[in-house]
Amino acid sequence: MAKYSSKPVVVALAPEELDARFADFTALQHKIDELPADERAKLGQVEFTADSIVINTPQVGAITLRVSERKPGFFRLTAENSPVPMFINIVYRPNGTGSEIYGEMDVEIPVMLRPLIGPTLQKAVDNFGNLFASMA
């Protein structure tokens, strides 16, 4: 598996508050709906359910990222309908009066394809880290 990590982003909420905020993803849908049209267009069609995120892209179609593990300061999303096995971890830990949050992606791709699609996967995990930091 190849592993990609986003840069940490500091948010003003404690890890316990983030646990509560990310316990049910449906509460996050309004944040997407409130984004300006150009920002929403960059994300594509995204829908939140209680325990999953459904992303619909023209290239791949609908991919569901479902919570497969949840514990304080961490949750793991497992991709369903993905062309390759993929996991996205969102990790947050105390940092001063707030939290530091970042994303990690584990994806199974052949070694020879990593130089070709690695930059795109790095950009995707950066976007996920920023997405959850902005929703905090």
Coordinates of N, CA and C in Angstrom, one line a residue:
M1 N 0.8 -1.2 0.0 CA 0.0 0.0 0.0 C 0.9 1.2 0.0
A2 N 0.4 2.2 -0.7 CA 1.1 3.5 -0.7 C 0.4 4.4 0.4
K3 N 1.2 5.2 1.0 CA 0.6 6.1 2.1 C 0.9 7.5 1.8
Y4 N -0.1 8.4 1.9 CA 0.0 9.8 1.6 C -0.6 10.5 2.8
S5 N 0.1 11.6 3.3 CA -0.4 12.4 4.4 C -0.5 13.9 4.1
S6 N -1.5 14.5 4.6 CA -1.7 15.9 4.4 C -0.9 16.7 5.5
K7 N -0.7 18.0 5.2 CA 0.0 18.8 6.2 C -1.0 19.1 7.4
P8 N -0.6 19.1 8.6 CA -1.5 19.4 9.7 C -2.0 20.8 9.7
V9 N -3.3 20.9 10.1 CA -4.0 22.2 10.1 C -4.4 22.4 11.6
V10 N -4.2 23.6 12.1 CA -4.6 23.8 13.5 C -6.0 24.5 13.5
V11 N -6.9 23.9 14.3 CA -8.3 24.4 14.5 C -8.5 24.8 15.9
A12 N -9.5 25.6 16.2 CA -9.7 26.2 17.5 C -10.6 25.3 18.4
L13 N -10.9 24.1 18.0 CA -11.7 23.2 18.8 C -10.8 22.1 19.5
A14 N -11.2 21.7 20.7 CA -10.5 20.6 21.4 C -10.9 19.3 20.7
P15 N -10.0 18.2 20.8 CA -10.3 16.9 20.2 C -11.7 16.4 20.6
E16 N -12.1 16.6 21.9 CA -13.4 16.1 22.3 C -14.5 16.8 21.5
E17 N -14.4 18.0 21.3 CA -15.4 18.7 20.5 C -15.4 18.2 19.0
L18 N -14.2 17.9 18.5 CA -14.2 17.3 17.1 C -14.8 15.9 17.1
D19 N -14.6 15.1 18.2 CA -15.2 13.8 18.2 C -16.8 14.0 18.1
A20 N -17.3 15.0 18.9 CA -18.8 15.2 18.8 C -19.2 15.7 17.5
R21 N -18.4 16.6 16.9 CA -18.8 17.2 15.6 C -18.8 16.2 14.5
F22 N -17.8 15.2 14.5 CA -17.7 14.2 13.5 C -18.4 12.9 13.8
A23 N -19.2 12.9 14.8 CA -19.9 11.7 15.2 C -21.1 11.4 14.2
D24 N -21.6 12.4 13.6 CA -22.7 12.2 12.6 C -22.4 13.2 11.5
F25 N -22.0 12.7 10.3 CA -21.6 13.5 9.2 C -22.8 14.4 8.6
T26 N -24.0 14.0 8.8 CA -25.1 14.8 8.2 C -25.1 16.2 8.7
A27 N -24.6 16.5 9.9 CA -24.5 17.8 10.4 C -23.5 18.7 9.6
L28 N -22.7 18.0 8.8 CA -21.7 18.7 8.0 C -22.2 19.2 6.6
Q29 N -23.3 18.6 6.2 CA -23.8 18.9 4.9 C -24.0 20.4 4.7
H30 N -24.5 21.1 5.7 CA -24.8 22.5 5.5 C -23.5 23.3 5.3
K31 N -22.4 22.8 5.8 CA -21.1 23.6 5.5 C -20.8 23.5 4.0
I32 N -21.1 22.4 3.4 CA -20.8 22.3 1.9 C -21.8 23.2 1.2
D33 N -23.1 23.1 1.6 CA -24.1 23.9 0.9 C -23.9 25.4 1.0
E34 N -23.2 25.8 2.1 CA -22.9 27.3 2.3 C -21.7 27.8 1.5
L35 N -20.9 26.9 1.0 CA -19.7 27.3 0.2 C -20.1 28.1 -1.0
P36 N -19.3 29.0 -1.4 CA -19.6 29.7 -2.7 C -19.6 28.7 -3.8
A37 N -20.3 29.0 -4.9 CA -20.5 28.1 -6.0 C -19.2 27.6 -6.6
D38 N -18.2 28.4 -6.7 CA -16.9 28.0 -7.3 C -16.1 27.0 -6.4
E39 N -16.3 27.2 -5.1 CA -15.7 26.2 -4.1 C -16.4 24.9 -4.1
R40 N -17.7 24.9 -4.2 CA -18.5 23.7 -4.3 C -18.1 22.9 -5.6
A41 N -17.9 23.7 -6.7 CA -17.6 23.0 -7.9 C -16.3 22.3 -7.8
K42 N -15.3 22.8 -7.1 CA -14.0 22.1 -6.9 C -14.2 20.8 -6.2
L43 N -15.2 20.7 -5.3 CA -15.4 19.5 -4.5 C -16.1 18.5 -5.3
G44 N -16.9 18.9 -6.3 CA -17.7 18.0 -7.0 C -19.0 17.8 -6.2
Q45 N -19.7 16.7 -6.6 CA -21.0 16.4 -5.9 C -20.7 15.6 -4.7
V46 N -20.9 16.2 -3.5 CA -20.6 15.5 -2.2 C -21.9 15.4 -1.4
E47 N -22.2 14.3 -0.8 CA -23.3 14.1 0.1 C -22.9 13.4 1.3
F48 N -23.4 13.9 2.5 CA -23.1 13.3 3.8 C -24.2 12.5 4.3
T49 N -24.0 11.3 4.8 CA -25.0 10.5 5.6 C -24.4 10.4 7.0
A50 N -25.1 9.8 7.9 CA -24.7 9.7 9.3 C -23.3 9.1 9.4
D51 N -22.9 8.1 8.6 CA -21.6 7.5 8.7 C -20.8 7.3 7.4
S52 N -21.2 8.2 6.4 CA -20.5 8.1 5.2 C -20.5 9.4 4.4
I53 N -19.6 9.4 3.5 CA -19.5 10.6 2.5 C -19.5 9.9 1.1
V54 N -20.4 10.4 0.3 CA -20.6 9.9 -1.0 C -20.1 11.0 -2.0
I55 N -19.1 10.7 -2.8 CA -18.5 11.6 -3.7 C -18.7 11.1 -5.1
N56 N -19.3 11.9 -5.9 CA -19.7 11.5 -7.3 C -18.8 12.4 -8.2
T57 N -17.9 11.7 -9.0 CA -17.0 12.4 -9.9 C -17.2 11.8 -11.3
P58 N -17.0 12.7 -12.3 CA -17.2 12.2 -13.7 C -16.2 11.1 -14.1
Q59 N -15.0 11.1 -13.5 CA -14.0 10.1 -13.8 C -14.3 8.7 -13.3
V60 N -14.8 8.7 -12.1 CA -14.9 7.4 -11.4 C -16.4 7.0 -11.1
G61 N -17.2 8.0 -11.0 CA -18.6 7.7 -10.6 C -18.7 7.9 -9.1
A62 N -19.7 7.3 -8.5 CA -19.9 7.5 -7.1 C -19.0 6.5 -6.2
I63 N -18.3 7.1 -5.3 CA -17.5 6.4 -4.4 C -18.0 6.8 -3.0
T64 N -18.3 5.7 -2.2 CA -18.7 5.9 -0.8 C -17.6 5.7 0.1
L65 N -17.3 6.7 1.0 CA -16.3 6.6 2.1 C -17.1 6.4 3.4
R66 N -17.1 5.1 3.9 CA -17.9 4.8 5.0 C -17.0 4.6 6.3
V67 N -17.4 5.1 7.4 CA -16.7 5.0 8.6 C -16.5 3.5 9.0
S68 N -15.3 3.0 9.1 CA -15.1 1.6 9.4 C -14.5 1.5 10.8
E69 N -14.0 2.6 11.4 CA -13.4 2.6 12.7 C -13.5 4.0 13.2
R70 N -13.8 4.1 14.5 CA -14.0 5.4 15.1 C -13.5 5.3 16.6
K71 N -12.6 6.2 17.0 CA -12.1 6.2 18.4 C -11.7 7.7 18.7
P72 N -11.5 8.1 19.9 CA -11.2 9.5 20.2 C -10.0 9.9 19.4
G73 N -10.2 11.1 18.7 CA -9.1 11.7 18.0 C -8.8 11.0 16.6
F74 N -9.7 10.1 16.2 CA -9.4 9.4 15.0 C -10.7 8.8 14.4
F75 N -10.8 8.8 13.1 CA -11.7 7.9 12.4 C -11.2 7.5 11.0
R76 N -11.6 6.3 10.6 CA -11.1 5.7 9.4 C -12.3 5.6 8.4
L77 N -12.1 6.0 7.2 CA -13.1 5.9 6.1 C -12.6 4.8 5.2
T78 N -13.4 3.9 4.8 CA -13.1 2.8 3.9 C -13.9 3.1 2.6
A79 N -13.2 3.0 1.5 CA -13.8 3.3 0.2 C -14.6 2.1 -0.3
E80 N -15.8 2.4 -0.7 CA -16.7 1.3 -1.4 C -16.8 1.8 -2.8
N81 N -16.9 0.9 -3.7 CA -17.1 1.1 -5.2 C -15.8 1.9 -5.7
S82 N -14.7 1.7 -5.1 CA -13.5 2.3 -5.6 C -12.8 1.3 -6.5
P83 N -12.1 1.8 -7.5 CA -11.4 0.9 -8.4 C -10.2 0.2 -7.7
V84 N -9.7 0.8 -6.6 CA -8.6 0.2 -5.8 C -9.0 0.3 -4.3
P85 N -8.5 -0.7 -3.5 CA -8.7 -0.6 -2.1 C -8.1 0.7 -1.5
M86 N -8.9 1.5 -0.7 CA -8.4 2.8 -0.2 C -9.0 3.0 1.1
F87 N -8.2 3.6 2.0 CA -8.6 4.0 3.4 C -8.2 5.4 3.6
I88 N -9.0 6.2 4.2 CA -8.6 7.6 4.6 C -8.8 7.7 6.1
N89 N -7.7 8.1 6.8 CA -7.8 8.3 8.2 C -7.8 9.8 8.4
I90 N -8.7 10.3 9.3 CA -8.6 11.7 9.8 C -8.2 11.6 11.3
V91 N -7.1 12.3 11.5 CA -6.5 12.2 12.9 C -6.5 13.7 13.4
Y92 N -6.8 13.8 14.7 CA -6.7 15.1 15.3 C -6.2 14.9 16.8
R93 N -5.4 15.8 17.2 CA -4.8 15.7 18.5 C -4.6 17.1 19.1
P94 N -4.5 17.2 20.4 CA -4.4 18.5 21.1 C -3.2 19.3 20.6
N95 N -3.4 20.6 20.5 CA -2.4 21.5 20.1 C -2.7 22.8 20.7
G96 N -2.1 23.1 21.8 CA -2.3 24.4 22.6 C -3.8 24.4 23.0
T97 N -4.5 25.4 22.6 CA -5.9 25.5 23.0 C -6.9 24.9 22.0
G98 N -6.3 24.4 21.0 CA -7.2 23.7 19.9 C -6.7 22.3 19.6
S99 N -6.8 22.0 18.3 CA -6.4 20.7 17.8 C -5.6 20.9 16.5
E100 N -4.8 19.9 16.2 CA -4.1 19.8 15.0 C -4.8 18.6 14.2
I101 N -5.2 18.8 13.0 CA -6.0 17.8 12.3 C -5.3 17.6 10.9
Y102 N -5.2 16.3 10.5 CA -4.6 16.0 9.2 C -5.2 14.7 8.7
G103 N -5.0 14.5 7.4 CA -5.5 13.3 6.8 C -4.4 12.4 6.3
E104 N -4.7 11.1 6.3 CA -3.8 10.0 5.8 C -4.5 9.2 4.8
M105 N -3.9 8.8 3.7 CA -4.6 7.9 2.8 C -3.7 6.7 2.5
D106 N -4.3 5.5 2.7 CA -3.6 4.3 2.3 C -4.3 3.8 1.1
V107 N -3.6 3.5 0.0 CA -4.2 3.1 -1.2 C -3.3 2.0 -1.9
E108 N -4.0 1.0 -2.4 CA -3.2 0.0 -3.0 C -3.1 0.2 -4.5
I109 N -2.0 0.7 -4.9 CA -1.7 0.9 -6.4 C -0.4 0.3 -6.7
P110 N -0.2 -0.2 -7.9 CA 1.1 -0.8 -8.3 C 2.2 0.2 -8.2
V111 N 3.4 -0.3 -7.9 CA 4.5 0.6 -7.7 C 4.8 1.4 -8.9
M112 N 4.7 0.8 -10.1 CA 5.0 1.5 -11.3 C 4.0 2.6 -11.6
L113 N 2.8 2.6 -11.0 CA 1.9 3.7 -11.3 C 2.0 4.9 -10.3
R114 N 2.7 4.6 -9.2 CA 2.8 5.7 -8.1 C 3.4 7.0 -8.6
P115 N 4.5 7.0 -9.5 CA 4.9 8.3 -10.0 C 3.9 9.0 -10.8
L116 N 3.0 8.2 -11.5 CA 2.0 8.9 -12.4 C 0.9 9.4 -11.6
I117 N 0.3 8.7 -10.7 CA -0.9 9.1 -10.0 C -0.6 9.6 -8.5
G118 N 0.6 9.4 -8.0 CA 0.9 9.8 -6.7 C 0.6 11.3 -6.4
P119 N 1.0 12.2 -7.3 CA 0.7 13.6 -7.1 C -0.8 13.9 -7.0
T120 N -1.6 13.2 -7.8 CA -3.1 13.4 -7.7 C -3.6 12.9 -6.4
L121 N -3.1 11.7 -5.9 CA -3.5 11.2 -4.6 C -3.0 12.1 -3.5
Q122 N -1.9 12.7 -3.6 CA -1.4 13.6 -2.5 C -2.3 14.8 -2.5
K123 N -2.7 15.3 -3.6 CA -3.6 16.5 -3.7 C -5.0 16.1 -3.0
A124 N -5.5 14.8 -3.3 CA -6.7 14.4 -2.7 C -6.7 14.3 -1.2
V125 N -5.6 13.8 -0.7 CA -5.5 13.7 0.8 C -5.3 15.1 1.4
D126 N -4.6 16.0 0.7 CA -4.5 17.4 1.2 C -5.9 18.0 1.3
N127 N -6.7 17.7 0.2 CA -8.1 18.3 0.2 C -8.9 17.7 1.3
F128 N -8.8 16.4 1.6 CA -9.6 15.8 2.7 C -9.2 16.4 4.0
G129 N -7.9 16.6 4.3 CA -7.4 17.2 5.5 C -8.0 18.6 5.7
N130 N -7.9 19.4 4.6 CA -8.4 20.8 4.6 C -9.9 20.8 4.8
L131 N -10.6 19.8 4.1 CA -12.0 19.8 4.2 C -12.5 19.6 5.6
F132 N -11.9 18.6 6.3 CA -12.4 18.4 7.7 C -11.9 19.5 8.6
A133 N -10.8 20.1 8.4 CA -10.3 21.2 9.2 C -11.3 22.4 9.0
S134 N -11.8 22.6 7.8 CA -12.7 23.7 7.5 C -14.1 23.4 8.1
M135 N -14.4 22.2 8.3 CA -15.7 21.8 8.9 C -15.7 21.8 10.4
A136 N -14.5 21.9 11.0 CA -14.4 21.9 12.4 C -15.0 23.1 13.1

